[in-house]
PDB file of C-alpha atoms and ligand atoms in Angstrom:
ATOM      1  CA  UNK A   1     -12.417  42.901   8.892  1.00  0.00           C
ATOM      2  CA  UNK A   2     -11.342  39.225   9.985  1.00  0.00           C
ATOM      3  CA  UNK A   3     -13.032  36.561   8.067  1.00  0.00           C
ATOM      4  CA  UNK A   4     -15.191  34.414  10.160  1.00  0.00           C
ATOM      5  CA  UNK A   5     -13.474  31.486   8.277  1.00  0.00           C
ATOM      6  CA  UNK A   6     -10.964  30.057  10.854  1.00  0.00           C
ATOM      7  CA  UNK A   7      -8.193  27.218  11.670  1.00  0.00           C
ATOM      8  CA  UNK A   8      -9.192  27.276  15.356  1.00  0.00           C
ATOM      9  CA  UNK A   9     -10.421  24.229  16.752  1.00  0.00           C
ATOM     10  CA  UNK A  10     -11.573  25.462  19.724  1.00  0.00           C
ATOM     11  CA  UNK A  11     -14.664  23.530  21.020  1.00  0.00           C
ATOM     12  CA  UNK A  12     -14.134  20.775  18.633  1.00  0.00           C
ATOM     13  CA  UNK A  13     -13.560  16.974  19.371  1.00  0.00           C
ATOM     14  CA  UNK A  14     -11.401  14.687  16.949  1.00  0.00           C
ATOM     15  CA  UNK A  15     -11.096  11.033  16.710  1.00  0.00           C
ATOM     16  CA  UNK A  16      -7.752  10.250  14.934  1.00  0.00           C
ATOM     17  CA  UNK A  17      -7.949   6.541  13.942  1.00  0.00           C
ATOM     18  CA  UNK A  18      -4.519   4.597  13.947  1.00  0.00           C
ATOM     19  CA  UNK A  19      -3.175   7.449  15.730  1.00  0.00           C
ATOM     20  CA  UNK A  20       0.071   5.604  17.752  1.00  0.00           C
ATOM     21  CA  UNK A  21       2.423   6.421  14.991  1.00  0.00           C
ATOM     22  CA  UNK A  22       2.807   7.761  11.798  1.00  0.00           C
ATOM     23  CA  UNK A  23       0.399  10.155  10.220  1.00  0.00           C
ATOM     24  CA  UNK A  24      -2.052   9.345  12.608  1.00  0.00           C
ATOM     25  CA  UNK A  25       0.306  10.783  15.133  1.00  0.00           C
ATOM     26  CA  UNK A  26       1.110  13.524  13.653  1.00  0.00           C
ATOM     27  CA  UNK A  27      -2.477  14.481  12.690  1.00  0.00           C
ATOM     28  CA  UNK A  28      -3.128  14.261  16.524  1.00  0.00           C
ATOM     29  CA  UNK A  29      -0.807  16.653  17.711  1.00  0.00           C
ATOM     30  CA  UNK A  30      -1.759  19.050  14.956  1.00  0.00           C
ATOM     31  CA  UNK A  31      -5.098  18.816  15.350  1.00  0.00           C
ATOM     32  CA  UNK A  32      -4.979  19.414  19.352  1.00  0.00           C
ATOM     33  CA  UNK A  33      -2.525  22.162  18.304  1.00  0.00           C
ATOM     34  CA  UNK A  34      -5.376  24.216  16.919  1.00  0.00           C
ATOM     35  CA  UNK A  35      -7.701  23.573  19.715  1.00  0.00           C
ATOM     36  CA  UNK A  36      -9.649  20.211  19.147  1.00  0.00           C
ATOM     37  CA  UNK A  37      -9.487  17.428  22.115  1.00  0.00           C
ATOM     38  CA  UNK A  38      -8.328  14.702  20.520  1.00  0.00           C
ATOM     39  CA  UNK A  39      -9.041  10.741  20.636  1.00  0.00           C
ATOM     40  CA  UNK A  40      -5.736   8.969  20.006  1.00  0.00           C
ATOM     41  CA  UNK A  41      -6.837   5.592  18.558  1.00  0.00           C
ATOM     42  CA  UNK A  42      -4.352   2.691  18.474  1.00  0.00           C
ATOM     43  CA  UNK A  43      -5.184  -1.024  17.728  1.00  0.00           C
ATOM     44  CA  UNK A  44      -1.398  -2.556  18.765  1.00  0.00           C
ATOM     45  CA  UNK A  45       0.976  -0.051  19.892  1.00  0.00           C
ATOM     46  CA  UNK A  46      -0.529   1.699  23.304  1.00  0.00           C
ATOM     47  CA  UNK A  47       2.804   3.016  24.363  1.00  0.00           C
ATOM     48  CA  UNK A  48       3.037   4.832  21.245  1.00  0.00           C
ATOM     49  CA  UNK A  49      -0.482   6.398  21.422  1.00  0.00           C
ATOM     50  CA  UNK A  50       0.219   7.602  25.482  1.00  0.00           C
ATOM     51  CA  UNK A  51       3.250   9.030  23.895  1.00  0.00           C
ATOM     52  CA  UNK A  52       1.247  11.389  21.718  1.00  0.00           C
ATOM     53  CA  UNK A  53      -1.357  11.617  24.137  1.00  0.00           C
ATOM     54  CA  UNK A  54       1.591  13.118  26.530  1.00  0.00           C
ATOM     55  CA  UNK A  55       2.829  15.116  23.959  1.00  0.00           C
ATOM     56  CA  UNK A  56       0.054  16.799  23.250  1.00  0.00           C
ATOM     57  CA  UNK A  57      -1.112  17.623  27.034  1.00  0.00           C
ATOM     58  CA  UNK A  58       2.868  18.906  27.433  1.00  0.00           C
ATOM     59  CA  UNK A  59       1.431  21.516  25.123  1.00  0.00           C
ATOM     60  CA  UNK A  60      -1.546  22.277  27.383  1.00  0.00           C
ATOM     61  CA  UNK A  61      -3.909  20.289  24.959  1.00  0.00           C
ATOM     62  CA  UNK A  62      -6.511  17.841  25.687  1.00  0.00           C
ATOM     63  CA  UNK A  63      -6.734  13.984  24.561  1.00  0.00           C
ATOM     64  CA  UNK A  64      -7.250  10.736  25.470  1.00  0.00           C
ATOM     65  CA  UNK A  65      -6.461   7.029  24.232  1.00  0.00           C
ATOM     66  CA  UNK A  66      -8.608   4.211  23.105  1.00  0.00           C
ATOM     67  CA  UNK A  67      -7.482   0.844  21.864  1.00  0.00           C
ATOM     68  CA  UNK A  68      -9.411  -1.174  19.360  1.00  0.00           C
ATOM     69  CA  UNK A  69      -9.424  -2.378  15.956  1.00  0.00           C
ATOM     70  CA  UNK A  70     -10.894  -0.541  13.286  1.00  0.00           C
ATOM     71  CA  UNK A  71     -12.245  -3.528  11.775  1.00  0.00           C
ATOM     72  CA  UNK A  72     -14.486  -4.686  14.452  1.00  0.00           C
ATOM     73  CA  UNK A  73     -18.163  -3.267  14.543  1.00  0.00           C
ATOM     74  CA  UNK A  74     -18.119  -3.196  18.068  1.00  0.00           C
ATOM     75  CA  UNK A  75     -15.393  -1.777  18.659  1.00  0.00           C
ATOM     76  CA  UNK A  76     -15.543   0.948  16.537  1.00  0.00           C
ATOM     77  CA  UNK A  77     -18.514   1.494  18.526  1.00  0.00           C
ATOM     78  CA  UNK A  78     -17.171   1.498  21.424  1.00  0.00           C
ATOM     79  CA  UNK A  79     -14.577   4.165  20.617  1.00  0.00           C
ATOM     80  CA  UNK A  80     -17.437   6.619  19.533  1.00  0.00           C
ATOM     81  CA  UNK A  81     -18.852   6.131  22.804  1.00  0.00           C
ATOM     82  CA  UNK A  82     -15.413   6.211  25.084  1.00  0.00           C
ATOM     83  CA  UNK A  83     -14.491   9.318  23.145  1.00  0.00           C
ATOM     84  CA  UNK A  84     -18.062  10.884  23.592  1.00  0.00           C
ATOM     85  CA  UNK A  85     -17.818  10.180  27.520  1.00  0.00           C
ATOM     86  CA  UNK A  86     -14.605  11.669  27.810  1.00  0.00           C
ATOM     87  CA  UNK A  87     -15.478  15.219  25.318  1.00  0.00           C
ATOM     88  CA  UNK A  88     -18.953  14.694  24.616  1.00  0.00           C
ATOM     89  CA  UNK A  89     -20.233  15.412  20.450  1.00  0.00           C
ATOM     90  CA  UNK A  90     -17.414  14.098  17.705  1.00  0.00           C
ATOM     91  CA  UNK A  91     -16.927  16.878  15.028  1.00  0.00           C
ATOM     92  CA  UNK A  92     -13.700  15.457  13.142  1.00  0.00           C
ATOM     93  CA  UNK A  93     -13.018  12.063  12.247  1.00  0.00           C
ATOM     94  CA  UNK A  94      -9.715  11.080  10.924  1.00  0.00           C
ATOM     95  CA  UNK A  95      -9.852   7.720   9.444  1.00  0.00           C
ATOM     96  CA  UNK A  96      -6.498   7.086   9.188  1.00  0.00           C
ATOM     97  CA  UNK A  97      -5.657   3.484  10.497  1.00  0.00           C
ATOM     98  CA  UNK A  98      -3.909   1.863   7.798  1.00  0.00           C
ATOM     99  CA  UNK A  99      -1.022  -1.155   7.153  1.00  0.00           C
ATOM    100  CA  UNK A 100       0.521  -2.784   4.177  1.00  0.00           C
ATOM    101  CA  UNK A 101       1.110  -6.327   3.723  1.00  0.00           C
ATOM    102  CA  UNK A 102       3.239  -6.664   0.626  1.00  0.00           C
ATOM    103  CA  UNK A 103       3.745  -9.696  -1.931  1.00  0.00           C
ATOM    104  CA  UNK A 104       4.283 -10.773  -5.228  1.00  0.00           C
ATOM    105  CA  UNK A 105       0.068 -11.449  -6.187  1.00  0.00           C
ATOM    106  CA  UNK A 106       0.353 -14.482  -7.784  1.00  0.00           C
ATOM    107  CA  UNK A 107       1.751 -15.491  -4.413  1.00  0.00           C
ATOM    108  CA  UNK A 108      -0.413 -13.492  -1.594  1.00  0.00           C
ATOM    109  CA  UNK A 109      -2.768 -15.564   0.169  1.00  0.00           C
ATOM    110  CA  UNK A 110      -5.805 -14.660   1.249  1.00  0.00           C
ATOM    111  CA  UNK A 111      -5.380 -13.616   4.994  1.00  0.00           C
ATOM    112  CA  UNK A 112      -2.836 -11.141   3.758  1.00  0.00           C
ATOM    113  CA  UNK A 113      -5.626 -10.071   1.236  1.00  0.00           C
ATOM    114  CA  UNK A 114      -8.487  -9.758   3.724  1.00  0.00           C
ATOM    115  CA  UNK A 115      -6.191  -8.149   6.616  1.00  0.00           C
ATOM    116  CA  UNK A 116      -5.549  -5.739   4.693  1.00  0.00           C
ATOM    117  CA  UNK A 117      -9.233  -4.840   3.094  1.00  0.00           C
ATOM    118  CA  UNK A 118     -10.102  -5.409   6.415  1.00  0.00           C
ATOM    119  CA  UNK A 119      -8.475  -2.672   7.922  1.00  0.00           C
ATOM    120  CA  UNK A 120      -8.005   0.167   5.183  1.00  0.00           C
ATOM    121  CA  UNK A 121     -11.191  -0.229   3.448  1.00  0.00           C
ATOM    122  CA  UNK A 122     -14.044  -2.153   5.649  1.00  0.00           C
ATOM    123  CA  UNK A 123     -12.234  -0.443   8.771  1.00  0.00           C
ATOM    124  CA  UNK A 124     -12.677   2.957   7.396  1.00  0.00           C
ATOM    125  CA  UNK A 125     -16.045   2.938   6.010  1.00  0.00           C
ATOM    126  CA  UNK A 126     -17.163   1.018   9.830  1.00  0.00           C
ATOM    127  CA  UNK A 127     -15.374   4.516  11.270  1.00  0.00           C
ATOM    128  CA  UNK A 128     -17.134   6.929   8.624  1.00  0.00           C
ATOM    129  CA  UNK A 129     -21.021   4.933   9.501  1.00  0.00           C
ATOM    130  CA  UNK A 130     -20.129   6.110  13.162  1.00  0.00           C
ATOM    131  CA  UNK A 131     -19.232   9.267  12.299  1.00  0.00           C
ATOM    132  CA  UNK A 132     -22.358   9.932  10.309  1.00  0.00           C
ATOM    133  CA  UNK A 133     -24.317   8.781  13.067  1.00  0.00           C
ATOM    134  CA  UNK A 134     -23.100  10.798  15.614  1.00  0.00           C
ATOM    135  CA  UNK A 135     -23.002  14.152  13.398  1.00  0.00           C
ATOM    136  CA  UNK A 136     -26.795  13.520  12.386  1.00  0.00           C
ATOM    137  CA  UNK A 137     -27.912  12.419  16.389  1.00  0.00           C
ATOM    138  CA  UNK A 138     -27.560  16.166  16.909  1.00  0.00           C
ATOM    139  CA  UNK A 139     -27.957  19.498  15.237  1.00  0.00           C
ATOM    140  CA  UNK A 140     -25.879  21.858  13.507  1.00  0.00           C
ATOM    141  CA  UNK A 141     -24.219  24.589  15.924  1.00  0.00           C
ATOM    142  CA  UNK A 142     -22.431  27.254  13.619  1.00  0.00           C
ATOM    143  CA  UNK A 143     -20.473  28.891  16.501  1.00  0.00           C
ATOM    144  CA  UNK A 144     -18.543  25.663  16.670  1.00  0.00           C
ATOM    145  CA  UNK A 145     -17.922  24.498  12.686  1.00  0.00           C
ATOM    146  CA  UNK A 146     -20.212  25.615   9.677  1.00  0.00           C
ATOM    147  CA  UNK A 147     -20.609  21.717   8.949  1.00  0.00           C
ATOM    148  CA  UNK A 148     -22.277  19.257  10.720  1.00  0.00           C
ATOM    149  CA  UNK A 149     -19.052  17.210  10.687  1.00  0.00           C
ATOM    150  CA  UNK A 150     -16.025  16.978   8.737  1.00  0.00           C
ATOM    151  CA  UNK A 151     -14.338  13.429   7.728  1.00  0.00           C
ATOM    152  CA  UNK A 152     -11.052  13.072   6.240  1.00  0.00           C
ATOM    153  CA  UNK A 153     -10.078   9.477   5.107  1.00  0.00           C
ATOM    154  CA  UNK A 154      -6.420   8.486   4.149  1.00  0.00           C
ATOM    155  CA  UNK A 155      -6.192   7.774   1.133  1.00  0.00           C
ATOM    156  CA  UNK A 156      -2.757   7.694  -1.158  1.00  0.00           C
ATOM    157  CA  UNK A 157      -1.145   8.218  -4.363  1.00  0.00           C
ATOM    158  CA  UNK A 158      -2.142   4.620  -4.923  1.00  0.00           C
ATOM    159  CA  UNK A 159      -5.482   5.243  -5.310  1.00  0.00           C
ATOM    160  CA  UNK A 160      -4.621   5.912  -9.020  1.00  0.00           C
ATOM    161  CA  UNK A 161      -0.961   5.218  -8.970  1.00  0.00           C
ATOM    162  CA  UNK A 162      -1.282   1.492 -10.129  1.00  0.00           C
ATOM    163  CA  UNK A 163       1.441  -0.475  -7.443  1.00  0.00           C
ATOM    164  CA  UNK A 164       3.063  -4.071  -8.472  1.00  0.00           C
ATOM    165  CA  UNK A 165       3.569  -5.750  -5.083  1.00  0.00           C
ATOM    166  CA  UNK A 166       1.112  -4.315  -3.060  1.00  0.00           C
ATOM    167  CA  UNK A 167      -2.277  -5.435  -4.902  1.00  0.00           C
ATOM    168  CA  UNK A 168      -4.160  -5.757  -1.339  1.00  0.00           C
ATOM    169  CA  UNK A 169      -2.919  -1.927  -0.762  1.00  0.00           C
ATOM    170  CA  UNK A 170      -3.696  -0.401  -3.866  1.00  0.00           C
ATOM    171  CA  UNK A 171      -7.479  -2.088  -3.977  1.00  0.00           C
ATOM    172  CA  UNK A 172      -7.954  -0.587  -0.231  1.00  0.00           C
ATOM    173  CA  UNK A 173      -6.735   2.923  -1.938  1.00  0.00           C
ATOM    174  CA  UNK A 174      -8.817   2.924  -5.311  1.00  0.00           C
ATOM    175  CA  UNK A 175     -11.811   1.673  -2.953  1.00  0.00           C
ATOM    176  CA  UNK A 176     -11.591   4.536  -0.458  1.00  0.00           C
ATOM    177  CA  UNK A 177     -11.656   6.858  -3.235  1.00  0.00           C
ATOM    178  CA  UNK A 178     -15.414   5.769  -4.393  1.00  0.00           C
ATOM    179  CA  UNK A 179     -16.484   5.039  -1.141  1.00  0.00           C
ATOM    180  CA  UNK A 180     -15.598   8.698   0.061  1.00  0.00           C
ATOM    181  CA  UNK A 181     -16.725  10.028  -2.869  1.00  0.00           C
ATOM    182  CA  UNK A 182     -19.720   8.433  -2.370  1.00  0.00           C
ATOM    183  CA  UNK A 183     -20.524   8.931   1.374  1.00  0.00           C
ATOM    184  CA  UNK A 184     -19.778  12.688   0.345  1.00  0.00           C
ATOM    185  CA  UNK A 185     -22.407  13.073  -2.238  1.00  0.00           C
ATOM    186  CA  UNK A 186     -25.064  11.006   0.261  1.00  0.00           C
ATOM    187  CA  UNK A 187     -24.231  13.708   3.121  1.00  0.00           C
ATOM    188  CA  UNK A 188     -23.429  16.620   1.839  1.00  0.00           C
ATOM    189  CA  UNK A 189     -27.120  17.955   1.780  1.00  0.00           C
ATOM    190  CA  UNK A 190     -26.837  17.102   5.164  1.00  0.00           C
ATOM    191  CA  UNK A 191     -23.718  19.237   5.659  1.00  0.00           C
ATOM    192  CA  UNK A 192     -21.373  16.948   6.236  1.00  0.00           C
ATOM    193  CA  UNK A 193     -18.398  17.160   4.749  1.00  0.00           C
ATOM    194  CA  UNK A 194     -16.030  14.133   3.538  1.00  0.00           C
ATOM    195  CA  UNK A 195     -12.426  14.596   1.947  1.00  0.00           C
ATOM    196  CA  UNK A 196      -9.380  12.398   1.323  1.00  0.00           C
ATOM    197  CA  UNK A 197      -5.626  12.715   1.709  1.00  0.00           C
ATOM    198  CA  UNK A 198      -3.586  11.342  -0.966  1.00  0.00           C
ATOM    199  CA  UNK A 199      -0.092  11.060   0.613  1.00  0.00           C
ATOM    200  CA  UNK A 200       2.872  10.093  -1.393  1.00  0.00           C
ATOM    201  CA  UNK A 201       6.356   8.798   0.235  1.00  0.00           C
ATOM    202  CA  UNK A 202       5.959  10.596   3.517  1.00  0.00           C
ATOM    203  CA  UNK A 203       8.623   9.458   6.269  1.00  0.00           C
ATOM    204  CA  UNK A 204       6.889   6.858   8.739  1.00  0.00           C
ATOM    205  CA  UNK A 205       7.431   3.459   9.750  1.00  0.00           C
ATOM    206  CA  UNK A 206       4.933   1.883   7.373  1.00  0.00           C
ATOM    207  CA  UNK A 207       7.880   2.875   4.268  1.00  0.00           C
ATOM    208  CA  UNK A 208      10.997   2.676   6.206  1.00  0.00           C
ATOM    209  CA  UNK A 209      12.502   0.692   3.880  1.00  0.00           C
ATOM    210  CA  UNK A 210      11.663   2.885   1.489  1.00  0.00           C
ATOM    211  CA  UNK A 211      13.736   5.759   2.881  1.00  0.00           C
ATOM    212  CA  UNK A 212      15.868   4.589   5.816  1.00  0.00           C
ATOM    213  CA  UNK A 213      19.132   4.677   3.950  1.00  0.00           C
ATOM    214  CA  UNK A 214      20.903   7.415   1.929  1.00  0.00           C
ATOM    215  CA  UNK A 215      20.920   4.916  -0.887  1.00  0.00           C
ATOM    216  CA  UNK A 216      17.089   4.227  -1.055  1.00  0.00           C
ATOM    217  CA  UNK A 217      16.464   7.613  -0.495  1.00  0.00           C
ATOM    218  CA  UNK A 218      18.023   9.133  -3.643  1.00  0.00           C
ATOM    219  CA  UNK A 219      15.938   5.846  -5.347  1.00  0.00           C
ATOM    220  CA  UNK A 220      12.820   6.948  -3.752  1.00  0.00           C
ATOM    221  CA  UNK A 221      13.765  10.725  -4.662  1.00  0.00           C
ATOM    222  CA  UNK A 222      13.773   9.868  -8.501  1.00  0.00           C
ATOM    223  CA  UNK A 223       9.627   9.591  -7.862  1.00  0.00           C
ATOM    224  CA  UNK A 224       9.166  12.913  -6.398  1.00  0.00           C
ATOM    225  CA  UNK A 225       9.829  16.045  -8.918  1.00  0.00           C
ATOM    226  CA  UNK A 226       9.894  18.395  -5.559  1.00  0.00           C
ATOM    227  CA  UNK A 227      13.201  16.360  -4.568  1.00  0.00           C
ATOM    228  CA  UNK A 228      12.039  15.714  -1.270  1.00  0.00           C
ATOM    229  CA  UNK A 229      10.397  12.408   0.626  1.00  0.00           C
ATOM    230  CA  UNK A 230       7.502  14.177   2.831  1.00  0.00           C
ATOM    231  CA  UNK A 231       7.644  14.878   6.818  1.00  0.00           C
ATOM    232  CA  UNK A 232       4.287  13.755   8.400  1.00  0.00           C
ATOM    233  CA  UNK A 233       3.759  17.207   9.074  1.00  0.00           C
ATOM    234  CA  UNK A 234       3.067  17.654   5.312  1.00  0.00           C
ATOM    235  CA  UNK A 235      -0.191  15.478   5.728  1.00  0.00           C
ATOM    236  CA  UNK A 236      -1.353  16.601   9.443  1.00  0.00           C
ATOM    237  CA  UNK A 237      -1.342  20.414   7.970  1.00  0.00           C
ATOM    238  CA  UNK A 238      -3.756  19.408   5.451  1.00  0.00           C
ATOM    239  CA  UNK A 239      -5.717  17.491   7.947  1.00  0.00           C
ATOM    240  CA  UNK A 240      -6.063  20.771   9.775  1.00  0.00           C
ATOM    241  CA  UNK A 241      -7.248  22.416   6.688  1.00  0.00           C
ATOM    242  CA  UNK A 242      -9.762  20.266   5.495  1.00  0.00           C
ATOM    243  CA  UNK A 243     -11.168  19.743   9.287  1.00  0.00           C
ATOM    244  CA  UNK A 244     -11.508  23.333  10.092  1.00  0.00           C
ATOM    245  CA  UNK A 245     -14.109  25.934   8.128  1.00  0.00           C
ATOM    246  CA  UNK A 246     -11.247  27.839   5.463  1.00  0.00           C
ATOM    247  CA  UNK A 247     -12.068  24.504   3.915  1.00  0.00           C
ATOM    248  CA  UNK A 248     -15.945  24.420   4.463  1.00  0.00           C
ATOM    249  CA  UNK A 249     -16.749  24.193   0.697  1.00  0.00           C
ATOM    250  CA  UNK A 250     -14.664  21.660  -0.053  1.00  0.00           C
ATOM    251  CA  UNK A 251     -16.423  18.085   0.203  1.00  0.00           C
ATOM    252  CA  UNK A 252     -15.662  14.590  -2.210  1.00  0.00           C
ATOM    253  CA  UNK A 253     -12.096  15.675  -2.947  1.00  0.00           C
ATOM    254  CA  UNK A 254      -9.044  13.660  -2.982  1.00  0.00           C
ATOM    255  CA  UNK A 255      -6.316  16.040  -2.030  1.00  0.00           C
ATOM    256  CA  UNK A 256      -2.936  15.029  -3.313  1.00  0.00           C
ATOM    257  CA  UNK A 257      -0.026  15.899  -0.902  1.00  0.00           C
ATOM    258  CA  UNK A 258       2.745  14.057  -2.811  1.00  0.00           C
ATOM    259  CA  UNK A 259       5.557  16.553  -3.912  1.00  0.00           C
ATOM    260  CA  UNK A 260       4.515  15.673  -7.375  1.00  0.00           C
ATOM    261  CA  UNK A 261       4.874  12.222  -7.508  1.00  0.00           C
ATOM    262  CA  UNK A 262       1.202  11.736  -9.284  1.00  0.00           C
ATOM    263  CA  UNK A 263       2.715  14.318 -12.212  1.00  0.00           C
ATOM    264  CA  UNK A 264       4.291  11.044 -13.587  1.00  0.00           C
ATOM    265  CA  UNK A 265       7.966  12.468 -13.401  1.00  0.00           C
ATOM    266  CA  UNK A 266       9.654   9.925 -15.762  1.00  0.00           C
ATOM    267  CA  UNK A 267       7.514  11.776 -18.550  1.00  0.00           C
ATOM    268  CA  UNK A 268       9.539  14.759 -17.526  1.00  0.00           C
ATOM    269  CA  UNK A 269      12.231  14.368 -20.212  1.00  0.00           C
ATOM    270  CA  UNK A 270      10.838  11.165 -22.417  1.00  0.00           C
ATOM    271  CA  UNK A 271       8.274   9.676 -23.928  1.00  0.00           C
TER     272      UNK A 271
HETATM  273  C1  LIG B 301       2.618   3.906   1.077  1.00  0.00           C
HETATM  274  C2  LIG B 301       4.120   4.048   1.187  1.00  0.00           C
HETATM  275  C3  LIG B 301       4.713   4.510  -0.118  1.00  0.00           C
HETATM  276  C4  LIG B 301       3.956   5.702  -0.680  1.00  0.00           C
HETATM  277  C5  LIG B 301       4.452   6.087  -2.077  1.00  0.00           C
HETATM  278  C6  LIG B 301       2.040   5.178   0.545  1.00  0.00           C
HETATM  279  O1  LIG B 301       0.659   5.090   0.473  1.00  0.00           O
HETATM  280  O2  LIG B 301       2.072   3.566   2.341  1.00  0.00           O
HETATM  281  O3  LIG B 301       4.687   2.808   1.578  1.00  0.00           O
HETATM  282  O4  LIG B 301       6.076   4.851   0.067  1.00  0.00           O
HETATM  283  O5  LIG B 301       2.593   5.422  -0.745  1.00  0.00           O
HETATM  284  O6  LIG B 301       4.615   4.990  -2.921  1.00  0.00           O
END
């Protein structure tokens, strides 16, 4: 007997928040790969985003690109309703837009601060209100998902790994944490389903530095017991898992795709 429980996306529309690059990008093209039509959302790289968007109907899937900036009401409306025109009901949101702006803290100023709670933390929880919405406007149909409507926010290891440098980043993390833990105990009675990803050093533009030469490689290795810095692929297969129904009883987690880095590997041999 097959299990009813499936990966298939067929039938399903996604909204992939900062989706030009990145783990956005690659979330895209996975989730179009099993059968969802995808929104690719970008706020400041729209060649990027028709890139993916091409991509993805090379491989015979469906998707389309809106521009706007998580952090605006209105325009987060506005990509609910452009991506509802184009596929009609939203069943997966991927709130994924996300940027660092690093600096010692006794030195950041305040716009750095705010631009970045702005867009990780405020932006997200504007895209999760809109996703609510539009799951509870209309019923449940179990020949599509089992849930109303499945969120996964971005998190990352830094929503417990404490991160010198990066206060603004590391507040946005810790705060997505409550807040989807939160939203996920409001909604799940109302079968809707909210996760987070916990990424750790995963190969992308926002860490480049972090990776982009042999020698800060084998630094950045010396964090990672699996001995390897993530592909975005890593994340986007997770995505697909906790948007489709193997994961349907899985709600308020914070899944930690890291290679270990959270299993504080300098305790490995001391303390
Ligand atoms: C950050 C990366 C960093 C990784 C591990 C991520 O959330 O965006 O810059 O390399 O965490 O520290």
């Amino acid at each position: 007997m097959t299990s009813r429980f499936t990966l298939d996306l067929t039938g399903q529309v996604a909204i992939v928040t900062g989706a030009s690059s990145g783990l956005g990008a690659a979330s895209a093209k996975a989730l179009a790969g099993a059968g969802a039509r995808v929104c690719v959302n970008y706020h400041r790289d729209e060649h990027g985003a028709h890139a993916v968007r091409e991509e993805i109907e090379r491989a015979g899937g469906k998707a389309i690109v809106v521009g706007v900036n998580v952090a605006h009401e209105d325009r987060v409306e506005h990509l609910f309703a452009k991506t509802k025109e184009a596929f009609g009901d939203v069943h997966i949101l991927v709130a994924n837009a996300g940027l660092q702006k690093d600096g010692a803290s006794d030195t950041l100023s305040l716009k750095d601060w705010n631009t970045v709670l702005d867009v990780n933390l405020t932006g997200q929880f504007l895209c999760c209100r809109e996703a609510i919405r539009e799951f509870l406007a209309r019923g449940r149909k179990p020949e599509v998902s089992r849930a109303l409507g499945k969120i996964i926010c971005m998190s990352s290891v830094h929503q417990v790994i404490p991160w010198g440098g990066h206060v603004n980043y590391a507040t946005s993390k810790g705060g997505i944490m409550l807040m989807m833990k939160t939203l996920a105990q409001e909604y799940a009675g109302r079968g809707i389903r909210i996760n987070a990803i916990c990424p750790g050093a995963i190969k992308t533009p926002i860490n480049h530095d972090a990776w982009g030469t042999p020698d800060a490689e084998t630094k950045l290795k010396k964090l990672i017991p699996y001995g390897r810095v993530g592909d975005p692929e890593d994340i986007a297969n997770a995505v697909v898992w906790l948007a489709s129904d193997l994961s349907d009883y899985v709600t308020g987690a914070s899944l930690f795709v890291d290679g270990g880095m959270t299993l504080y590997p300098g305790f490995e041999d001391n303390g």
